[in-house]
Short mmCIF file of C-alpha atoms and ligand atoms in Angstrom, two decimals:
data_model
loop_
_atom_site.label_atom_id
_atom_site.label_comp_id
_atom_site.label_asym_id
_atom_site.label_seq_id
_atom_site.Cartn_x
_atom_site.Cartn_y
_atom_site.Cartn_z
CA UNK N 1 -2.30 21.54 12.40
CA UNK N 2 -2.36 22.65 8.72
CA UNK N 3 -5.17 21.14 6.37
CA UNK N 4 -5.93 21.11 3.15
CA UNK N 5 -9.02 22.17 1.54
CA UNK N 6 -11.02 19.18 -0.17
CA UNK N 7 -12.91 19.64 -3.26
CA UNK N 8 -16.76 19.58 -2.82
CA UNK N 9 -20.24 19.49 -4.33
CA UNK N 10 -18.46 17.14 -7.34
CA UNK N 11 -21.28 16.65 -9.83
CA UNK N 12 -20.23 13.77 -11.30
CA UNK N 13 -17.40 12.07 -12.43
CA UNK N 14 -16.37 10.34 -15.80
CA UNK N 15 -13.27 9.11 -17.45
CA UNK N 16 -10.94 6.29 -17.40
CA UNK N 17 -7.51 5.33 -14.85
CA UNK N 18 -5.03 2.95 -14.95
CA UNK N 19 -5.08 2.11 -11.02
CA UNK N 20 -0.86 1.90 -9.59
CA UNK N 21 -0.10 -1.83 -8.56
CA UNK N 22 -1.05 -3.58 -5.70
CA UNK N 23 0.53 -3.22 -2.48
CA UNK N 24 0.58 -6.38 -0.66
CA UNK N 25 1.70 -8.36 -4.44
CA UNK N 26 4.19 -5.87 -4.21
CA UNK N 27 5.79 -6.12 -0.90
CA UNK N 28 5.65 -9.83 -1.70
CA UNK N 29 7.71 -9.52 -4.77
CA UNK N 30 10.32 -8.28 -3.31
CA UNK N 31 10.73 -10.30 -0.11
CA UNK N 32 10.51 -13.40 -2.68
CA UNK N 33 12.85 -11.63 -5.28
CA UNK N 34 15.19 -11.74 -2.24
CA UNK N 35 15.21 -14.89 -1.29
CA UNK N 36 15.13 -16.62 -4.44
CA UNK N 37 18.37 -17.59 -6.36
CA UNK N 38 18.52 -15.40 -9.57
CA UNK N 39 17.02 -12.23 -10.89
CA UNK N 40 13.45 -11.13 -10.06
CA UNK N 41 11.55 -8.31 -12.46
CA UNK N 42 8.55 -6.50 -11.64
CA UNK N 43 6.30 -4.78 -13.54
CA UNK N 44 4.15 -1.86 -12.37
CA UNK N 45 5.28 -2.06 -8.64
CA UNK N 46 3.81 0.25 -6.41
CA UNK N 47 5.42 3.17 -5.31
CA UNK N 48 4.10 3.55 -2.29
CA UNK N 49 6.02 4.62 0.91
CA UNK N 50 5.25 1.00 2.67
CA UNK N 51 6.25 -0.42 -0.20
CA UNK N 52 9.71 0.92 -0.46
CA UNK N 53 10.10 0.44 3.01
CA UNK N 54 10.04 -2.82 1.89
CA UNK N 55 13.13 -2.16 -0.67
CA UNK N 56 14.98 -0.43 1.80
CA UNK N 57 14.91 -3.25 4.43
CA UNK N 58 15.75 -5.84 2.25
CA UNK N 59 18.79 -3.55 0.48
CA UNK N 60 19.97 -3.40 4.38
CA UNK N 61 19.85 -6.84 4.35
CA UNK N 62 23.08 -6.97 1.73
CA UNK N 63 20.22 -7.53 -1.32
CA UNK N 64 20.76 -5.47 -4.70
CA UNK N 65 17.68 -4.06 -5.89
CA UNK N 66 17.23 -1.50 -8.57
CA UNK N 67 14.53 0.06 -9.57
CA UNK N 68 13.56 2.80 -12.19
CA UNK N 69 10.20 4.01 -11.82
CA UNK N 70 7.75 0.98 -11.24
CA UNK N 71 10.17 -1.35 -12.90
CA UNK N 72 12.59 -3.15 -9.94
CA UNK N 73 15.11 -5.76 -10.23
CA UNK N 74 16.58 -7.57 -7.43
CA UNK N 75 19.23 -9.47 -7.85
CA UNK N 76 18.36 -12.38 -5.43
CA UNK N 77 21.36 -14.93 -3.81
CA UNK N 78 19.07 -17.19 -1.97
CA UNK N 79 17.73 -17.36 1.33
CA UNK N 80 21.47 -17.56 2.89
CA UNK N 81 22.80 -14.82 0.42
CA UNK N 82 20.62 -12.55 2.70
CA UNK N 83 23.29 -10.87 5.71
CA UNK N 84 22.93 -9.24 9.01
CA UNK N 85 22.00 -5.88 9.06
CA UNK N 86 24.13 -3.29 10.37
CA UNK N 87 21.39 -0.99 10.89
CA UNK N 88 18.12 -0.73 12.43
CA UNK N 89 15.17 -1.92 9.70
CA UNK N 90 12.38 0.75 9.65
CA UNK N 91 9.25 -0.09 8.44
CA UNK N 92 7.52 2.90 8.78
CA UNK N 93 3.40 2.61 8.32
CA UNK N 94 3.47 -0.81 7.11
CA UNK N 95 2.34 -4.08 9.00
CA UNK N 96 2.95 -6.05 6.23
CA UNK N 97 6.53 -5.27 6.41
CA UNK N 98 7.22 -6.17 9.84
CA UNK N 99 4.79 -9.05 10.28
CA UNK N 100 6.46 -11.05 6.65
CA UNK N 101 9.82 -10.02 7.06
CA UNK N 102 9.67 -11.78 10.58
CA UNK N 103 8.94 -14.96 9.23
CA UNK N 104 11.75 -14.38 6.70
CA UNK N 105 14.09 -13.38 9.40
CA UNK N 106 13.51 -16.15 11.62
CA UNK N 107 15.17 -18.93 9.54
CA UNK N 108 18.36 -16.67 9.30
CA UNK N 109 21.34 -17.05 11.50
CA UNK N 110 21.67 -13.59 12.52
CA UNK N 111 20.38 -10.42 14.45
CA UNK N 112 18.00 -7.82 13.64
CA UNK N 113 16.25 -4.95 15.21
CA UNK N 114 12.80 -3.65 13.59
CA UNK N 115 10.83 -0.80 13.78
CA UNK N 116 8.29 1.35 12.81
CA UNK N 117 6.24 4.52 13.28
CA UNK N 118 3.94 5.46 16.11
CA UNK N 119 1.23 3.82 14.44
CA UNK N 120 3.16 0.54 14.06
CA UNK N 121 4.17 0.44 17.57
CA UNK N 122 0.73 -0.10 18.75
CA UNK N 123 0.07 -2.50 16.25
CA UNK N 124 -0.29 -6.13 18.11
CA UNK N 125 2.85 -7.89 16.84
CA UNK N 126 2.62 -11.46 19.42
CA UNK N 127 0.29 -12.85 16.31
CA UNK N 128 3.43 -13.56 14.59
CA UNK N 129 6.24 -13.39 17.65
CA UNK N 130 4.12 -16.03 19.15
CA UNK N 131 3.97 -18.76 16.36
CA UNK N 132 7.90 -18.14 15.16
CA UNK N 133 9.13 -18.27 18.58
CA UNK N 134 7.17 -22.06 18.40
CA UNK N 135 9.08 -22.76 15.48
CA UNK N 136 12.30 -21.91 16.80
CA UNK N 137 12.90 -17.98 16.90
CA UNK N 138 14.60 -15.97 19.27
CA UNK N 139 12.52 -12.45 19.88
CA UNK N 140 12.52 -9.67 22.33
CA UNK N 141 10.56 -6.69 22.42
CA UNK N 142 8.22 -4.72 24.25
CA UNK N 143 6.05 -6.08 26.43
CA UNK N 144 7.24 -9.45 25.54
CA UNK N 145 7.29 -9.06 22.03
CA UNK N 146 3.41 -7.46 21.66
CA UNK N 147 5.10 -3.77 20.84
CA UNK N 148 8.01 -2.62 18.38
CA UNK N 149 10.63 -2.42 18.89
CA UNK N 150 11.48 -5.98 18.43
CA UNK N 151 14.46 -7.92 17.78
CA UNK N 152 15.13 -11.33 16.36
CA UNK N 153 17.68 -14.18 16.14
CA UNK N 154 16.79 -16.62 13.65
CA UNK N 155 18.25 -20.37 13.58
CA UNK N 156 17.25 -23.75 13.11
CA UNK N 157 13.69 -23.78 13.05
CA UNK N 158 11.23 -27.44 13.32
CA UNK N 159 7.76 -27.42 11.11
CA UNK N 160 4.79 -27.49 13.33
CA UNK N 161 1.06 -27.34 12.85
CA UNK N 162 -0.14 -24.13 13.66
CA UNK N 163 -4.07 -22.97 13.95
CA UNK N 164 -4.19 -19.52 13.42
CA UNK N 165 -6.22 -17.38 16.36
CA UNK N 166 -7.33 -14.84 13.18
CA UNK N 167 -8.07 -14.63 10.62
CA UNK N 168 -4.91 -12.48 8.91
CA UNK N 169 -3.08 -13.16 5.27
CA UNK N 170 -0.33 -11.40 7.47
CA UNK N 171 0.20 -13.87 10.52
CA UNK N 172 -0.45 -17.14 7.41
CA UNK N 173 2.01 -15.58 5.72
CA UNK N 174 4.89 -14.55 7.90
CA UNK N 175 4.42 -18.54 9.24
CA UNK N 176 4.24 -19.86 5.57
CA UNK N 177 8.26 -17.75 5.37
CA UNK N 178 9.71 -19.08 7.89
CA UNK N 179 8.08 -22.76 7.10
CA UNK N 180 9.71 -22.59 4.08
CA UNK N 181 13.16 -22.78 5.76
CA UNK N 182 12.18 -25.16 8.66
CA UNK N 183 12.52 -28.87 8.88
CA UNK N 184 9.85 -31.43 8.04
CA UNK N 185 6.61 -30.01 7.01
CA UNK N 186 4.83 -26.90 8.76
CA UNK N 187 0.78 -26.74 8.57
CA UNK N 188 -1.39 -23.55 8.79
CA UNK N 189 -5.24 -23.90 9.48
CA UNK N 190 -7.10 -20.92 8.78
CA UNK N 191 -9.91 -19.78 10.66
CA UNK N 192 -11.67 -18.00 7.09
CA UNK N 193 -9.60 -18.21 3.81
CA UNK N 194 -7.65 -15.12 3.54
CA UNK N 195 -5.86 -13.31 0.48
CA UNK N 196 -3.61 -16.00 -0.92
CA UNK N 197 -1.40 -14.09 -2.83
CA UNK N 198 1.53 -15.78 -0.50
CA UNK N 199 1.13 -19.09 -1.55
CA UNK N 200 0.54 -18.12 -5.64
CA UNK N 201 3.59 -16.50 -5.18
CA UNK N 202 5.18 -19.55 -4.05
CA UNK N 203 4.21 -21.28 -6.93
CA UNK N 204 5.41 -18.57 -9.72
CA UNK N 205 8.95 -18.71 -7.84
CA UNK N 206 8.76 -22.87 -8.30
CA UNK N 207 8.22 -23.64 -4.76
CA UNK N 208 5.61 -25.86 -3.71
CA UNK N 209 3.05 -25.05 -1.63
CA UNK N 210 -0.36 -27.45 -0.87
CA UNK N 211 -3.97 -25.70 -0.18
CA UNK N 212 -7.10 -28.08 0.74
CA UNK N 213 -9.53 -25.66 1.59
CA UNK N 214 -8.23 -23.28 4.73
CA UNK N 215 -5.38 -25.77 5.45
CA UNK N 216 -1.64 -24.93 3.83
CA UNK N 217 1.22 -27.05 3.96
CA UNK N 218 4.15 -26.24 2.94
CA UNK N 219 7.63 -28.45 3.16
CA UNK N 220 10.88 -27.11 4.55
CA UNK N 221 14.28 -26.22 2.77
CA UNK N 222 13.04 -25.10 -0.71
CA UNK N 223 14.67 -23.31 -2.90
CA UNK N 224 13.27 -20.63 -5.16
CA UNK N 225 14.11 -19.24 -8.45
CA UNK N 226 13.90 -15.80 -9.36
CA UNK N 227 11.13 -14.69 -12.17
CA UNK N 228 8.94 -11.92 -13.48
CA UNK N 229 6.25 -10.44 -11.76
CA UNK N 230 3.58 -7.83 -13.36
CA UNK N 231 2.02 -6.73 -10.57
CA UNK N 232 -2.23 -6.15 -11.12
CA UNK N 233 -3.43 -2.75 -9.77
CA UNK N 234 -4.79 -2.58 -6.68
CA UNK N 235 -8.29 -3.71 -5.98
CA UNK N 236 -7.82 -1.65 -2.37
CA UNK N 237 -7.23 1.51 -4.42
CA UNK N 238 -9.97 1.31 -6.68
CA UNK N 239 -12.29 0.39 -4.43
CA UNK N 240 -12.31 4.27 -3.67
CA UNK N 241 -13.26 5.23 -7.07
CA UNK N 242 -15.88 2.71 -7.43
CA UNK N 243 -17.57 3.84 -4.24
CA UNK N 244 -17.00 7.51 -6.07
CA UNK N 245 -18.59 6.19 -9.13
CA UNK N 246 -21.34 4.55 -7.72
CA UNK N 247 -22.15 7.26 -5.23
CA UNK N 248 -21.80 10.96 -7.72
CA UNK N 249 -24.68 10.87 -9.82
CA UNK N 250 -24.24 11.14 -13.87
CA UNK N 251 -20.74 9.41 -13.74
CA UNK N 252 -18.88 6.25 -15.20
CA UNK N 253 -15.12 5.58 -14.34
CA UNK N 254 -13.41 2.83 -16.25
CA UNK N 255 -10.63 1.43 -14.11
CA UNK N 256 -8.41 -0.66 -15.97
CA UNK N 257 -5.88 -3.66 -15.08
CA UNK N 258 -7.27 -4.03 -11.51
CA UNK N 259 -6.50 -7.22 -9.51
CA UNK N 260 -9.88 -9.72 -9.28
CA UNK N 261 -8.11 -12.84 -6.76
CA UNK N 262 -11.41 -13.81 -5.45
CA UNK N 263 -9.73 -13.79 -2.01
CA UNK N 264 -9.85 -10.09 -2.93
CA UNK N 265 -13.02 -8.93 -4.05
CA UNK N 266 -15.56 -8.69 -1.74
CA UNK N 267 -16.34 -5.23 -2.17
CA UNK N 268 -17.53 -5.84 -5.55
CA UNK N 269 -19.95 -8.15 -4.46
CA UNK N 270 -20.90 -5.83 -1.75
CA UNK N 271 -21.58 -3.19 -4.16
CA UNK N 272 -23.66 -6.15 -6.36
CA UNK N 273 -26.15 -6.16 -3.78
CA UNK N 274 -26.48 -3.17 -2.88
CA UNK N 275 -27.57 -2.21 -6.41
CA UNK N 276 -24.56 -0.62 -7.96
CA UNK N 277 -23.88 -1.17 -12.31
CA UNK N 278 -19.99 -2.86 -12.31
CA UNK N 279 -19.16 -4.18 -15.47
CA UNK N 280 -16.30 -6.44 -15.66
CA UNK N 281 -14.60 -6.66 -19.20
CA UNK N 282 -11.61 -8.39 -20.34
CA UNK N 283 -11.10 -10.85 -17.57
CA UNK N 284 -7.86 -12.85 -17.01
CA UNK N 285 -9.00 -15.10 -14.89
CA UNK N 286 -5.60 -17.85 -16.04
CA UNK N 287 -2.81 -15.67 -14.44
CA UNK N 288 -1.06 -16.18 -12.12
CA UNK N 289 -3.04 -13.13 -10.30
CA UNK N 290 -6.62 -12.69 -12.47
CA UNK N 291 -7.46 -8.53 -13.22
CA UNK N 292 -9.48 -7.20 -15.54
CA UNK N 293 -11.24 -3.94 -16.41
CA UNK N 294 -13.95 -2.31 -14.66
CA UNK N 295 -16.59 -0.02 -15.21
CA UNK N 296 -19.00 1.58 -12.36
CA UNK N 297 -21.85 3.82 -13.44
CA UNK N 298 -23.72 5.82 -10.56
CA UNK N 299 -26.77 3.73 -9.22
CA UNK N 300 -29.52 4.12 -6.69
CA UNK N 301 -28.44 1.79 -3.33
CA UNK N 302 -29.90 -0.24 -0.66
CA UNK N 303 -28.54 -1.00 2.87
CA UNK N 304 -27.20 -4.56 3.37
CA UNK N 305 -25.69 -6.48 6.22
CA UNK N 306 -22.11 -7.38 6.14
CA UNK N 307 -20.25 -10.16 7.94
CA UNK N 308 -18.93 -13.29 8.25
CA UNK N 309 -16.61 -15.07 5.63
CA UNK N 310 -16.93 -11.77 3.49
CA UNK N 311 -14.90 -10.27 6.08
CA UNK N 312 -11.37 -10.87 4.78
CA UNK N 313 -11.96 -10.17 1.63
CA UNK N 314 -13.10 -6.98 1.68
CA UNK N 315 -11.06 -5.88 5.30
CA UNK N 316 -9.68 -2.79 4.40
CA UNK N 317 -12.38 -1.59 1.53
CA UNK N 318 -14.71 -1.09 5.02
CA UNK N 319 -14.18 2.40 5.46
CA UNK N 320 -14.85 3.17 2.11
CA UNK N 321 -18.02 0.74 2.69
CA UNK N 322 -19.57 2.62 5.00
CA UNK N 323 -19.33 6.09 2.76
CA UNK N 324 -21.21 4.16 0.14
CA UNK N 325 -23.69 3.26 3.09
CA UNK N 326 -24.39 6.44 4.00
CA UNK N 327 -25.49 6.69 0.64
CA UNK N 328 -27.83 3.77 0.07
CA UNK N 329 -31.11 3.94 1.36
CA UNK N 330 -31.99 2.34 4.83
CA UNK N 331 -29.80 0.23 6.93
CA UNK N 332 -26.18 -1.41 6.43
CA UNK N 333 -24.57 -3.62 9.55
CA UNK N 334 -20.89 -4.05 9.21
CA UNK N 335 -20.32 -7.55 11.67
CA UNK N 336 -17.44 -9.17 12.82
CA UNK N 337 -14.40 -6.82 11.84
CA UNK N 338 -13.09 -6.80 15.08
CA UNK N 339 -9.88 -6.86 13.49
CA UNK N 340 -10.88 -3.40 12.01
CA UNK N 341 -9.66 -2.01 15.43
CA UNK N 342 -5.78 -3.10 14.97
CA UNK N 343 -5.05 -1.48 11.39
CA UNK N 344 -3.00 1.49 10.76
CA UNK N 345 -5.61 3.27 13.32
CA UNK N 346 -8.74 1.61 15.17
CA UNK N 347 -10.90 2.27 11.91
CA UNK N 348 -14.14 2.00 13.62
CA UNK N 349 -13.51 4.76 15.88
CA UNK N 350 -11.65 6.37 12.86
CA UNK N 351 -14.15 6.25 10.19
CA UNK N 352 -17.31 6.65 12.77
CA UNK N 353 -15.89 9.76 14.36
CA UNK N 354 -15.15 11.53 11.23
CA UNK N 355 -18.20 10.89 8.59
CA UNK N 356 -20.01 11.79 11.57
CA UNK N 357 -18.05 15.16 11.60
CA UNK N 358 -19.36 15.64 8.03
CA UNK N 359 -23.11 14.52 8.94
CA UNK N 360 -23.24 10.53 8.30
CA UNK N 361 -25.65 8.67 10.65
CA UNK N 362 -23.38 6.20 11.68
CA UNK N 363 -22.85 4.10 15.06
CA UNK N 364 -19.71 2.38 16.21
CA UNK N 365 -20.47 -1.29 17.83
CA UNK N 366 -18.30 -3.74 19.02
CA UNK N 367 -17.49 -5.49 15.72
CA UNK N 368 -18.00 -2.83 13.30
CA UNK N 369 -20.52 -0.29 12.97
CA UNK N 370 -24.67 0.37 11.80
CA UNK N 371 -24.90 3.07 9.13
CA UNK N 372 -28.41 4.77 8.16
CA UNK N 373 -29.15 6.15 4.78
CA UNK N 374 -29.43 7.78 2.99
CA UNK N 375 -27.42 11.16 3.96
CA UNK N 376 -26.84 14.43 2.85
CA UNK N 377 -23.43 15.01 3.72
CA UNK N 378 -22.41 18.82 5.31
CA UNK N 379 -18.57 19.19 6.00
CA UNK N 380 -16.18 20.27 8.41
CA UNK N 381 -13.01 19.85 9.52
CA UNK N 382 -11.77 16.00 9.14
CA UNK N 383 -8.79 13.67 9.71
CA UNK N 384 -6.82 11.00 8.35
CA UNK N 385 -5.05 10.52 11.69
CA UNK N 386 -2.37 9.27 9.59
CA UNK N 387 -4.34 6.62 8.22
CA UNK N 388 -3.91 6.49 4.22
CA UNK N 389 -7.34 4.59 3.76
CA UNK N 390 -9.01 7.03 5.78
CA UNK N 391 -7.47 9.72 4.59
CA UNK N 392 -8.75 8.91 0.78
CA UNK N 393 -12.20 7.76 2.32
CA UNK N 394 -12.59 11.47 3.54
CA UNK N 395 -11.92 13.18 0.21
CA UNK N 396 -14.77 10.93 -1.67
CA UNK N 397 -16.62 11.93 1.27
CA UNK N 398 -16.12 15.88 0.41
CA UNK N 399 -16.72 15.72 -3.37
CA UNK N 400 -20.36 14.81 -2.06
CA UNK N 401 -20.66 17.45 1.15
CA UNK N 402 -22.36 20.69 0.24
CA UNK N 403 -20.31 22.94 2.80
CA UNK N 404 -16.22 23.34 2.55
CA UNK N 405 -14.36 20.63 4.19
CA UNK N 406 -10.99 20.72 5.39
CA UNK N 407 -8.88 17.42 5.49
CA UNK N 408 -5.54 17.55 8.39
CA UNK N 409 -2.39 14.87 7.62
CA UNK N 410 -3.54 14.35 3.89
CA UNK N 411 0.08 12.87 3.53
CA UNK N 412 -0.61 10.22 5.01
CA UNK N 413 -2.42 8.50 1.64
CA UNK N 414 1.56 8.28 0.15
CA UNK N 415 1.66 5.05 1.95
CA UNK N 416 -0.62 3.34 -0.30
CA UNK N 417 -1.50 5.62 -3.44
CA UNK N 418 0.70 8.90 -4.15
CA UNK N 419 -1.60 9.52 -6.81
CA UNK N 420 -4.75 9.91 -5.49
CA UNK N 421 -5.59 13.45 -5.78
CA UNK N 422 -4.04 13.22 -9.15
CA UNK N 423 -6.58 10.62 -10.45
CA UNK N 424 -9.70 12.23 -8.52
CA UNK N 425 -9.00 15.14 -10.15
CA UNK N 426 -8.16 14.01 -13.79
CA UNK N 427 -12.13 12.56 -13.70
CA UNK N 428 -14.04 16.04 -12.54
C1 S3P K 1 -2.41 -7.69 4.13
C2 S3P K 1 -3.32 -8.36 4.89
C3 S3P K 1 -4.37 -7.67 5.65
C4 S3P K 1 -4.59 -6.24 5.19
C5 S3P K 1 -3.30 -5.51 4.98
C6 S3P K 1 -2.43 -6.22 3.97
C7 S3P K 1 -1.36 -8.47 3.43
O1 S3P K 1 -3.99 -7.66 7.02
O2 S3P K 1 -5.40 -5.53 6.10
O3 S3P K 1 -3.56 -4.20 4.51
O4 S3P K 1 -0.70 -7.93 2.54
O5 S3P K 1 -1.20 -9.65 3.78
P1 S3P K 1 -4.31 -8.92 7.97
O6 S3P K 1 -3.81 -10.08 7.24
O7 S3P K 1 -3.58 -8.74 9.25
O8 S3P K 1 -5.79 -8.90 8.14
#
């Protein structure tokens, strides 16, 4: 397997990045672009490869999108402009794909087939195949629709009141889709609130969608009008560079127009008590998704314990977590992200077998993992096993190892930030 070599013994860091847009307000505005009546713009849409995955299903499915750089336009034609596909819809690397566009596709008339890539197809899919076959879906697929391949047959589909069994923005909503095209009224109860950018979306397409707490209702047959979207970096893709920041002594990043939804920021209050200096300027907290700027200046750290409602909102910033707690001094507990193990790999095996290749102290349990610090990182010879997060995780991990480290499937961070190395290397 070929590997690149990582950069190492970083001093510090310092300078300033404009972090791409988010992915999962992204993937949303295309799927609502689609299926509203009317043209959609958006504004600093990420280019990642799950992301136009997205495009590329939703072109299959007879929409016109164009797109120059980060600027796309889809020219949506409703819910029942969208037509059956004559191909096969590949997601690739992305959940979000599959899980939301099943939900769209189950209020439509017509056969599809979806897949993905190896990692998808272990992914557990009956979280959604489950609750849209109760509304009225037809779906086959491996192992009785757990497993990609799947296919679907959409039709007439009832509202229902639905409890979800996790707690996943995906499973609310791919359910909060297809409720939008069912009869009557369909209600979603939510175990812990999760990232909401769904249901604002709704709401900046003119639909109507009502929150009280963790339950969402949302009434049938809607229609939605297309709009313009500027799409907030990506709190997920900082998160690496404040860890970075934090972590390489000397430095201060400034990392400008990143998303803040509060649904979305738990690492930042992570970091908070752990010690780290974040500065938050120029806060727009009115739109219709807040950002702002931020600054991170290295810090000395202290172990904390993670878990509970927190979880959610900081779900995939946990690998990147527990590099900043080898860093802190004493211990950190990472609790109840069992759903850690059904991402794009099982990141608690993931991150605990490789920052233990580079010299972390750092236990796998059941629900996350125990980290002791603070280390002095070695290196070696790591992997992303084709997990972008991990992938990125690993080379903020070698700017602080001492030894040479090499880094095998590298390409796997396109899915979610193609320029990564880019920006880690405009700020040595
Ligand atoms: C996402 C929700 C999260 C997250 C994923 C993107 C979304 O997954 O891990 O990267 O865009 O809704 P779950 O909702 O399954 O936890």
């Amino acid at each position: 397997m070929e590997a690149i070599q990582l950069h190492t013994n970083v001093k510090s860091l310092n300078g300033e990045l404009a972090i791409p847009g988010d992915k999962s307000i992204s993937h949303r505005s295309i799927m609502f672009g689609a299926i509203a009546e009317g043209e959609t713009t958006v504004t600093n849409f990420l280019l990642g490869d799950d992301c136009l995955n997205t495009i590329e299903c939703f072109k299959k499915l007879g929409v016109l999108i164009e797109r120059e750089d980060e600027k796309v336009i889809i020219h949506g034609k409703g819910l029942d402009g969208l037509q059956e596909p004559a191909d096969i819809l590949d997601v690739g690397n992305s959940g979000t794909t599959i899980r939301l566009l099943l939900g769209i596709l189950a209020g439509r008339p017509f056969h599809s087939v979806l897949i993905g890539d190896q990692s998808i197809g272990k992914r557990p899919m009956t979280r959604v195949t489950q609750p849209l076959r109760s509304l009225g879906a037809v779906i086959h697929g491996r192992k009785n629709g757990e497993f990609t391949p799947l296919s679907i047959k959409g039709g007439h589909l009832e509202g229902m009141e639905y409890q979800l069994p996790v707690a996943s923005a995906q499973v609310k909503s791919s359910i909060l889709f297809a409720g939008l095209q069912a009869s009557g009224t369909t209600t979603i109860i939510e175990p812990v609130k999760t990232r909401d950018h769904t249901e604002r979306m709704i709401r900046q397409f003119g639909g109507e969608v009502e929150i009280n707490g963790q339950t969402i209702q949302i009434k049938g047959n809607q229609k939605l009008t297309g709009t313009s979207i500027h799409v907030p970096g990506d709190i997920s893709s900082a998160a690496f560079f404040l860890v970075a920041g934090a972590v390489l002594p000397n430095s201060e990043i400034k990392l400008t127009n990143v998303g803040l939804n509060p649904t979305r920021t738990g690492i930042i209050d992570v970091m908070n008590e752990m010690g780290a200096d974040i500065t938050i300027t120029q806060h727009n907290e009115d739109a219709f998704e807040p950002s702002g700027d931020i600054v991170i200046k290295s810090s000395v750290l202290k172990g904390i314990t993670i878990e509970g409602n927190i979880i959610p909102r900081l779900i995939d910033e946990i690998p990147i977590i527990a590099l900043l707690a080898t860093q802190a001094e004493g211990k950190t507990i990472i609790k109840d992200a069992h759903e850690l193990k059904v991402k794009e790999t099982n990141r608690i095996d993931t991150v605990v077998a490789e920052l233990t290749k580079l010299g972390a102290d750092i236990e796998a349990t059941d629900d996350g993992m125990i980290i002791n610090g603070k280390s002095n990182l070695t290196g070696g010879s790591v992997s992303s096993h084709g997990d972008h997060r991990i992938g990125m995780m690993l080379a903020i991990a070698a700017s602080l190892c001492k030894e040479d480290v090499y880094l095998e499937k590298e390409d796997a961070i396109y899915v979610s930030y193609p320029s990564f190395f880019d920006h880690l290397h405009s700020l040595t």
